[in-house]
Amino acid sequence: MYELAIRTRFAAAHCLLNYDGPCAQLHGHTWQVEVVFKGHKLDQKGMLVDFKELKSGVKEVIEELDHQNLNMLEPFKQNSGNNPTAENLARYIFRRLKTKFTDSLENAKIAVVRVGESPEASAAYCEEED
Ligand SMILES: Nc1nc2c(c(=O)[nH]1)N=C([C@H](O)[C@H](O)COP(=O)(O)OP(=O)(O)OP(=O)(O)O)CN2
Ligand SMILES: [Zn+2]
Protein backbone atom coordinates (compact mmCIF):
# COMPACT_ATOMS: atom_id res chain seq x y z
CA MET A 1 0.00 0.00 0.00
CA TYR A 2 1.26 3.49 -0.88
CA GLU A 3 0.21 6.69 0.80
CA LEU A 4 0.49 10.22 -0.59
CA ALA A 5 -0.11 13.38 1.38
CA ILE A 6 -0.80 16.91 0.21
CA ARG A 7 -0.43 19.69 2.75
CA THR A 8 -1.74 23.19 2.40
CA ARG A 9 -3.20 25.99 4.48
CA PHE A 10 -5.75 28.75 4.30
CA ALA A 11 -6.70 31.78 6.34
CA ALA A 12 -10.30 32.11 7.49
CA ALA A 13 -12.41 33.49 10.30
CA HIS A 14 -15.01 31.64 12.30
CA CYS A 15 -16.95 31.71 15.54
CA LEU A 16 -18.44 28.76 17.38
CA LEU A 17 -22.14 28.77 18.18
CA ASN A 18 -23.38 27.23 21.44
CA TYR A 19 -19.84 27.56 22.77
CA ASP A 20 -19.00 28.91 26.17
CA GLY A 21 -15.69 30.72 25.78
CA PRO A 22 -13.76 33.20 23.67
CA CYS A 23 -14.11 31.07 20.52
CA ALA A 24 -17.77 32.14 20.42
CA GLN A 25 -16.41 35.50 19.19
CA LEU A 26 -15.37 35.96 15.58
CA HIS A 27 -11.64 35.17 15.29
CA GLY A 28 -9.24 33.81 12.71
CA HIS A 29 -6.90 30.89 12.15
CA THR A 30 -4.39 29.85 9.56
CA TRP A 31 -5.99 26.44 9.06
CA GLN A 32 -3.61 23.63 8.19
CA VAL A 33 -4.92 20.92 5.92
CA GLU A 34 -3.47 17.50 5.16
CA VAL A 35 -5.13 15.25 2.60
CA VAL A 36 -3.99 11.61 2.45
CA PHE A 37 -4.58 9.33 -0.54
CA LYS A 38 -3.99 5.57 -0.57
CA GLY A 39 -3.60 2.93 -3.25
CA HIS A 40 -1.78 -0.24 -4.28
CA LYS A 41 -0.85 0.16 -7.91
CA LEU A 42 1.83 2.43 -9.37
CA ASP A 43 1.68 3.61 -12.98
CA GLN A 44 4.48 3.25 -15.53
CA LYS A 45 6.14 6.38 -14.16
CA GLY A 46 6.32 4.80 -10.72
CA MET A 47 3.63 7.12 -9.35
CA LEU A 48 0.44 6.34 -7.50
CA VAL A 49 -0.93 9.68 -8.74
CA ASP A 50 1.01 12.73 -9.89
CA PHE A 51 1.25 15.16 -6.94
CA LYS A 52 0.46 17.87 -9.48
CA GLU A 53 -3.02 16.45 -10.12
CA LEU A 54 -3.73 16.07 -6.40
CA LYS A 55 -2.47 19.56 -5.56
CA SER A 56 -4.62 21.16 -8.20
CA GLY A 57 -7.82 19.39 -7.02
CA VAL A 58 -7.12 20.22 -3.38
CA LYS A 59 -6.36 23.83 -4.28
CA GLU A 60 -9.75 24.28 -5.98
CA VAL A 61 -11.62 23.26 -2.83
CA ILE A 62 -9.37 25.15 -0.42
CA GLU A 63 -9.54 28.36 -2.45
CA GLU A 64 -13.28 28.52 -1.79
CA LEU A 65 -12.53 28.69 1.96
CA ASP A 66 -9.56 31.04 1.85
CA HIS A 67 -10.11 34.51 3.37
CA GLN A 68 -13.75 33.75 4.11
CA ASN A 69 -15.87 34.01 7.20
CA LEU A 70 -16.68 30.29 7.44
CA ASN A 71 -19.93 30.96 9.32
CA MET A 72 -21.25 32.76 6.23
CA LEU A 73 -20.65 29.81 3.88
CA GLU A 74 -23.60 27.55 3.00
CA PRO A 75 -22.28 24.35 4.69
CA PHE A 76 -21.65 26.15 8.00
CA LYS A 77 -24.43 28.73 8.17
CA GLN A 78 -26.32 28.98 11.45
CA ASN A 79 -29.29 26.93 10.19
CA SER A 80 -27.03 24.15 8.81
CA GLY A 81 -26.40 22.73 12.27
CA ASN A 82 -22.69 22.51 11.35
CA ASN A 83 -20.47 24.70 13.44
CA PRO A 84 -17.28 25.46 11.51
CA THR A 85 -15.14 23.32 13.81
CA ALA A 86 -11.99 21.53 12.68
CA GLU A 87 -14.02 18.27 12.70
CA ASN A 88 -16.78 19.62 10.45
CA LEU A 89 -14.27 21.27 8.13
CA ALA A 90 -12.33 18.00 7.81
CA ARG A 91 -15.54 16.15 6.87
CA TYR A 92 -16.61 18.87 4.44
CA ILE A 93 -13.23 18.90 2.66
CA PHE A 94 -13.11 15.07 2.58
CA ARG A 95 -16.54 14.81 0.94
CA ARG A 96 -15.86 17.59 -1.58
CA LEU A 97 -12.60 15.93 -2.59
CA LYS A 98 -14.13 12.45 -2.69
CA THR A 99 -16.71 13.71 -5.20
CA LYS A 100 -14.13 15.68 -7.17
CA PHE A 101 -11.70 12.78 -7.51
CA THR A 102 -14.23 9.94 -7.93
CA ASP A 103 -13.91 9.70 -11.70
CA SER A 104 -10.36 10.96 -12.21
CA LEU A 105 -8.35 8.79 -9.82
CA GLU A 106 -7.81 5.26 -11.09
CA ASN A 107 -5.32 3.84 -8.64
CA ALA A 108 -5.92 5.81 -5.48
CA LYS A 109 -8.64 7.06 -3.23
CA ILE A 110 -8.89 9.67 -0.55
CA ALA A 111 -8.17 8.15 2.85
CA VAL A 112 -8.22 10.93 5.42
CA VAL A 113 -8.39 14.70 5.76
CA ARG A 114 -6.81 16.38 8.76
CA VAL A 115 -7.55 20.01 9.63
CA GLY A 116 -5.54 21.87 12.26
CA GLU A 117 -6.31 25.19 13.85
CA SER A 118 -2.72 25.27 15.03
CA PRO A 119 0.24 22.87 15.05
CA GLU A 120 -0.97 21.66 18.46
CA ALA A 121 -4.65 20.98 17.72
CA SER A 122 -6.19 19.16 14.76
CA ALA A 123 -9.08 16.90 13.79
CA ALA A 124 -9.18 14.17 11.15
CA TYR A 125 -12.06 12.67 9.16
CA CYS A 126 -12.14 9.38 7.27
CA GLU A 127 -14.86 6.95 6.18
CA GLU A 128 -15.27 3.21 6.53
CA GLU A 129 -13.71 1.20 3.69
CA ASP A 130 -16.24 0.29 0.94
N1 LIG B 1 -12.71 19.66 19.18
C1 LIG B 1 -12.61 20.98 18.91
N2 LIG B 1 -12.40 21.84 19.89
C2 LIG B 1 -12.30 23.14 19.63
C3 LIG B 1 -12.39 23.61 18.33
C4 LIG B 1 -12.59 22.67 17.28
O1 LIG B 1 -12.68 23.01 16.09
N3 LIG B 1 -12.70 21.38 17.61
N4 LIG B 1 -12.24 24.91 18.08
C5 LIG B 1 -12.02 25.80 19.03
C6 LIG B 1 -11.85 27.25 18.65
O2 LIG B 1 -11.85 27.42 17.27
C7 LIG B 1 -10.65 28.00 19.21
O3 LIG B 1 -10.30 29.07 18.35
C8 LIG B 1 -9.45 27.22 19.46
O4 LIG B 1 -9.29 27.27 20.80
P1 LIG B 1 -8.02 26.85 21.59
O5 LIG B 1 -7.56 25.50 21.23
O6 LIG B 1 -8.35 27.13 22.97
O7 LIG B 1 -6.95 27.81 20.95
P2 LIG B 1 -6.27 29.08 21.52
O8 LIG B 1 -5.18 29.43 20.57
O9 LIG B 1 -7.24 30.14 21.78
O10 LIG B 1 -5.80 28.49 22.87
P3 LIG B 1 -4.58 28.40 23.78
O11 LIG B 1 -5.28 28.23 25.08
O12 LIG B 1 -3.82 29.66 23.63
O13 LIG B 1 -3.85 27.16 23.36
C9 LIG B 1 -11.99 25.41 20.44
N5 LIG B 1 -12.09 24.01 20.63
ZN1 LIG C 1 -11.23 29.07 16.33
Short mmCIF file of C-alpha atoms and ligand atoms in Angstrom, two decimals, residues 14-16 19 22-25 27-29 31 83-89 115 117-118 120-123, ligand 1:
data_model
loop_
_atom_site.label_atom_id
_atom_site.label_comp_id
_atom_site.label_asym_id
_atom_site.label_seq_id
_atom_site.Cartn_x
_atom_site.Cartn_y
_atom_site.Cartn_z
CA HIS A 14 -15.01 31.64 12.30
CA CYS A 15 -16.95 31.71 15.54
CA LEU A 16 -18.44 28.76 17.38
CA TYR A 19 -19.84 27.56 22.77
CA PRO A 22 -13.76 33.20 23.67
CA CYS A 23 -14.11 31.07 20.52
CA ALA A 24 -17.77 32.14 20.42
CA GLN A 25 -16.41 35.50 19.19
CA HIS A 27 -11.64 35.17 15.29
CA GLY A 28 -9.24 33.81 12.71
CA HIS A 29 -6.90 30.89 12.15
CA TRP A 31 -5.99 26.44 9.06
CA ASN A 83 -20.47 24.70 13.44
CA PRO A 84 -17.28 25.46 11.51
CA THR A 85 -15.14 23.32 13.81
CA ALA A 86 -11.99 21.53 12.68
CA GLU A 87 -14.02 18.27 12.70
CA ASN A 88 -16.78 19.62 10.45
CA LEU A 89 -14.27 21.27 8.13
CA VAL A 115 -7.55 20.01 9.63
CA GLU A 117 -6.31 25.19 13.85
CA SER A 118 -2.72 25.27 15.03
CA GLU A 120 -0.97 21.66 18.46
CA ALA A 121 -4.65 20.98 17.72
CA SER A 122 -6.19 19.16 14.76
CA ALA A 123 -9.08 16.90 13.79
N1 LIG B 1 -12.71 19.66 19.18
C1 LIG B 1 -12.61 20.98 18.91
N2 LIG B 1 -12.40 21.84 19.89
C2 LIG B 1 -12.30 23.14 19.63
C3 LIG B 1 -12.39 23.61 18.33
C4 LIG B 1 -12.59 22.67 17.28
O1 LIG B 1 -12.68 23.01 16.09
N3 LIG B 1 -12.70 21.38 17.61
N4 LIG B 1 -12.24 24.91 18.08
C5 LIG B 1 -12.02 25.80 19.03
C6 LIG B 1 -11.85 27.25 18.65
O2 LIG B 1 -11.85 27.42 17.27
C7 LIG B 1 -10.65 28.00 19.21
O3 LIG B 1 -10.30 29.07 18.35
C8 LIG B 1 -9.45 27.22 19.46
O4 LIG B 1 -9.29 27.27 20.80
P1 LIG B 1 -8.02 26.85 21.59
O5 LIG B 1 -7.56 25.50 21.23
O6 LIG B 1 -8.35 27.13 22.97
O7 LIG B 1 -6.95 27.81 20.95
P2 LIG B 1 -6.27 29.08 21.52
O8 LIG B 1 -5.18 29.43 20.57
O9 LIG B 1 -7.24 30.14 21.78
O10 LIG B 1 -5.80 28.49 22.87
P3 LIG B 1 -4.58 28.40 23.78
O11 LIG B 1 -5.28 28.23 25.08
O12 LIG B 1 -3.82 29.66 23.63
O13 LIG B 1 -3.85 27.16 23.36
C9 LIG B 1 -11.99 25.41 20.44
N5 LIG B 1 -12.09 24.01 20.63
#
